[in-house]
GROMACS .gro file of C-alpha atoms in nm:
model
  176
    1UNK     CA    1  15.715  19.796  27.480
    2UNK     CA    2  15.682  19.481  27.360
    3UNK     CA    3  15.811  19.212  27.574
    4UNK     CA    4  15.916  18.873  27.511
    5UNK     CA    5  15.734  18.543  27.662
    6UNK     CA    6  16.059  18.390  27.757
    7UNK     CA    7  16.084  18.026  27.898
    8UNK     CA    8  16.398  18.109  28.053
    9UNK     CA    9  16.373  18.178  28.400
   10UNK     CA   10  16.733  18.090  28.503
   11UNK     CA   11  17.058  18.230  28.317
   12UNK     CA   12  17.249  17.953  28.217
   13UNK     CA   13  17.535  17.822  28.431
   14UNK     CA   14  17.874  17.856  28.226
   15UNK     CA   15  18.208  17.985  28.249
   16UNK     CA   16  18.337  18.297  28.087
   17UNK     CA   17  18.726  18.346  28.032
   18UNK     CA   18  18.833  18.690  28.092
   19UNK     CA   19  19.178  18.849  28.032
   20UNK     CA   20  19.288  19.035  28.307
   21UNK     CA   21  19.700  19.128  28.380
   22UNK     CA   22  19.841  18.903  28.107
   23UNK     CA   23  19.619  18.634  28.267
   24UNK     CA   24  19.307  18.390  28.162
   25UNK     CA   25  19.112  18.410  28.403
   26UNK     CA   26  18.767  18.207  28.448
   27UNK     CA   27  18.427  18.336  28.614
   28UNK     CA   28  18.110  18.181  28.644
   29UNK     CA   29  17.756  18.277  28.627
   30UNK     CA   30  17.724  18.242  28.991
   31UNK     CA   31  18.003  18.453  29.079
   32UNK     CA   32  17.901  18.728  28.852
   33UNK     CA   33  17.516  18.693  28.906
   34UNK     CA   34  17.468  18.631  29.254
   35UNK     CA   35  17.309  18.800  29.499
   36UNK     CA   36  17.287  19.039  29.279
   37UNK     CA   37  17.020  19.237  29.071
   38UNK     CA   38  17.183  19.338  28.727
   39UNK     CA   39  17.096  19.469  28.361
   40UNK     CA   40  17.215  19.270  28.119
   41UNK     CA   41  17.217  19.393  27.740
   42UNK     CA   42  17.334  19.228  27.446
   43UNK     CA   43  17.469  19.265  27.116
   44UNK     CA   44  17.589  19.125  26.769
   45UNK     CA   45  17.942  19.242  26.819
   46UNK     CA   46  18.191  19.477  26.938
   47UNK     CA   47  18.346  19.747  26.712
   48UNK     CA   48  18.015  19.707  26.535
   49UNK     CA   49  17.844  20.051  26.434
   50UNK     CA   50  17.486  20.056  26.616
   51UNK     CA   51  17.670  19.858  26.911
   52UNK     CA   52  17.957  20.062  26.947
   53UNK     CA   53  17.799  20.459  26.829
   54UNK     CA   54  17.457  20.380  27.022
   55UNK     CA   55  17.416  20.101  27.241
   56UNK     CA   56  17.713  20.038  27.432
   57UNK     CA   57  17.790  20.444  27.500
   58UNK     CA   58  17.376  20.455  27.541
   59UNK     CA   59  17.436  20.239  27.868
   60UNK     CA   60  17.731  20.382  27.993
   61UNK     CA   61  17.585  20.746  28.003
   62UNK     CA   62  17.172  20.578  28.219
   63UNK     CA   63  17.436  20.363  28.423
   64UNK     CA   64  17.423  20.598  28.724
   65UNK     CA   65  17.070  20.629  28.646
   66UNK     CA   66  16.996  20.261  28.632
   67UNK     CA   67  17.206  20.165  28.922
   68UNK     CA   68  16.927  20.417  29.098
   69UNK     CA   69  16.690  20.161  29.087
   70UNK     CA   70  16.817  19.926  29.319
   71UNK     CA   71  17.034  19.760  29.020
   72UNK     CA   72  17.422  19.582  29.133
   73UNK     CA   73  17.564  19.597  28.877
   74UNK     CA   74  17.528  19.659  28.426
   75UNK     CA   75  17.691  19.405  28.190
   76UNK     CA   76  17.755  19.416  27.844
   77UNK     CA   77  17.781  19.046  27.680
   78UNK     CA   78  17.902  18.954  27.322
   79UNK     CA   79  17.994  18.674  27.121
   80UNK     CA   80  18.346  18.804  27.122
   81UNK     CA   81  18.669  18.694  27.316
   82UNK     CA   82  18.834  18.871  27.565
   83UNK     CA   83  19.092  19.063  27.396
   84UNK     CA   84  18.847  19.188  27.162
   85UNK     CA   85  18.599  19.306  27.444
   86UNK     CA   86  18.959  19.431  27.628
   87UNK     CA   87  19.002  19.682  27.309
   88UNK     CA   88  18.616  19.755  27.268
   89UNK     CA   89  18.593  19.870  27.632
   90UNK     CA   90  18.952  20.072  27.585
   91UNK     CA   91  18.814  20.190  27.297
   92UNK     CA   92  18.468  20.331  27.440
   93UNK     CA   93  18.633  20.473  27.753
   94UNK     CA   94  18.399  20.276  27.944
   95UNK     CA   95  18.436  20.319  28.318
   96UNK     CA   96  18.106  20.165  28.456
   97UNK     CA   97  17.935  19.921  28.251
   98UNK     CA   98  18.123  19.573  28.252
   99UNK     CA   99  18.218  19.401  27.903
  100UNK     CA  100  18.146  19.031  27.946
  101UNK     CA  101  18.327  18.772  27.684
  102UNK     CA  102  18.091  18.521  27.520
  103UNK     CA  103  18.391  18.406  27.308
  104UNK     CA  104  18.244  18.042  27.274
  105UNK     CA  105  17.835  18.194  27.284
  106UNK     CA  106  17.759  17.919  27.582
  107UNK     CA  107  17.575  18.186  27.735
  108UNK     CA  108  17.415  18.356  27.472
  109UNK     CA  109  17.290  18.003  27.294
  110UNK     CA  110  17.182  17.942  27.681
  111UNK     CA  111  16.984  18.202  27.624
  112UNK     CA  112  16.825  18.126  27.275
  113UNK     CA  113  16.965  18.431  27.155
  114UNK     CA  114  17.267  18.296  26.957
  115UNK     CA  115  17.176  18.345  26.526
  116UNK     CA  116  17.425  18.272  26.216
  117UNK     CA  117  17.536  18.598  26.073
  118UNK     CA  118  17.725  18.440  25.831
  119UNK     CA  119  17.577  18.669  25.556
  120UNK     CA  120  17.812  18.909  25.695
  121UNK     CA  121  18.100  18.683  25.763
  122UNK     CA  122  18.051  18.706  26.166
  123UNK     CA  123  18.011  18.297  26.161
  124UNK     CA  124  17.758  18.280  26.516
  125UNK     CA  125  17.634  18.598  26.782
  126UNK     CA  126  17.391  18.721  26.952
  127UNK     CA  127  17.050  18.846  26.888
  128UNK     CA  128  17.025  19.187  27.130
  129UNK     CA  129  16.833  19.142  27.380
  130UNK     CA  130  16.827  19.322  27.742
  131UNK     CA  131  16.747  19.196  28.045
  132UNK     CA  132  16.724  19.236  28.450
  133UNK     CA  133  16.832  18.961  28.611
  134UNK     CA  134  16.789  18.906  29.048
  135UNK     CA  135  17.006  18.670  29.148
  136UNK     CA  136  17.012  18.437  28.856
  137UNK     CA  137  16.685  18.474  28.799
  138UNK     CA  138  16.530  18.643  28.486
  139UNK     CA  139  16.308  18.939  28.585
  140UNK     CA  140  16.242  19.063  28.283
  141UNK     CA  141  16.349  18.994  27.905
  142UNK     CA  142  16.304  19.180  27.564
  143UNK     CA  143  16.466  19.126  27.229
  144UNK     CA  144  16.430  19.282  26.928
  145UNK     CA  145  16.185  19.169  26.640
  146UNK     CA  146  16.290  18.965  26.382
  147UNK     CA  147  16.516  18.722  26.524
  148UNK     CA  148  16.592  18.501  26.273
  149UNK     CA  149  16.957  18.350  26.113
  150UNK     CA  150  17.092  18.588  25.878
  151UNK     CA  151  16.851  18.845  25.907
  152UNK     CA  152  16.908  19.166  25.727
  153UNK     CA  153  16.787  19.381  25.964
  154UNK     CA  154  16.953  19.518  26.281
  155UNK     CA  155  16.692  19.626  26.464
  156UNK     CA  156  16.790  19.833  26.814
  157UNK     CA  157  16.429  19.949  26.918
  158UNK     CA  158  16.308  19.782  27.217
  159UNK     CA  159  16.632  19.713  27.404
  160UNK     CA  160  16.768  20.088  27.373
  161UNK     CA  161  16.872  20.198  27.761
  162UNK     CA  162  16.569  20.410  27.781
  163UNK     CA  163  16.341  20.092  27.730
  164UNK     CA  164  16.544  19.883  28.040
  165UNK     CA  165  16.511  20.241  28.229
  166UNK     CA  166  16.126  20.285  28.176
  167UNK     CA  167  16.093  19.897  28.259
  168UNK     CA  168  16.334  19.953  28.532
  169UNK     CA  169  16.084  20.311  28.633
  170UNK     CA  170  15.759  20.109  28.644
  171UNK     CA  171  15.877  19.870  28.888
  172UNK     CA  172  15.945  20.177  29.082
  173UNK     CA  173  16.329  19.966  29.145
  174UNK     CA  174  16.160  19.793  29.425
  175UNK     CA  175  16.214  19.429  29.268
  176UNK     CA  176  16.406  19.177  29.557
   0.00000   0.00000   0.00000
């Protein structure tokens, strides 16, 4: 598996603006990241083909088998607004994994992971990339290969649920 050298060793500290009961409403980083130890996987967009026929159902059928190894919680974050990621997780019938709106990409630029896609008229997203993340901390990164603006590749190799799961296996899911 090849893993990424990351600087990042703290997720960045921004608000996201969910939609919940006809209501904006605001969470942090801090209130979704800690004290806990999550997987965190992203992707260009939702509705998307590979996102939405692979990687997003891909999580949602390891996520009992993740949370096994002493992971809180799994989140799903894309350069997308709420109501979008509303539909997408509607949509997927997705009971476990949590959708997380990047609308403005403050995280995922955060990150380093935000690219120009507007060779396919999707203006700014991310670059997927999966992570584990303790308590705000990054554990462990990997993105794709490639990352570049406009690339015309879509590569989902290395951050396919079976990668964060045989990550997640050789640390035995003792991490903490």
């Amino acid at each position: 598996m090849s893993e990424t050298k990351q600087e990042i060793t703290t997720i960045p500290s921004v608000d996201f603006m969910f939609r919940e009961d006809g209501e904006f409403i605001t969470r942090s980083t801090e209130e979704l990241f800690s004290g806990k130890r999550v997987v965190v996987f992203s992707l260009p967009g939702a509705f998307t083909p590979t996102c939405s026929a692979y990687q997003l159902p891909g999580f949602e059928e390891k996520y009992f088998e993740i949370k096994a190894k002493n992971i809180d919680e799994v989140y799903c974050i894309s350069v997308n607004d709420a109501f979008v990621m509303n539909a997408w997780a509607k949509d997927q019938g997705m009971e476990n994994v949590k959708l997380i709106p990047d609308g403005n990409g403050e995280f995922t630029n955060g990150m380093g992971m935000i690219v120009a896609r507007q060779n396919l008229g999707f203006a700014h997203r991310s670059w997927r990339y999966a992570m584990v993340v303790d308590d705000g901390l990054v554990e462990w990164l990997v993105e794709e290969p490639g990352k570049s603006d406009n690339c015309q590749e879509d590569p989902f190799v290395e951050t396919t649920p079976e990668k964060v799961c045989e990550y997640l296996c050789s640390t035995d899911g003792l991490a903490r």
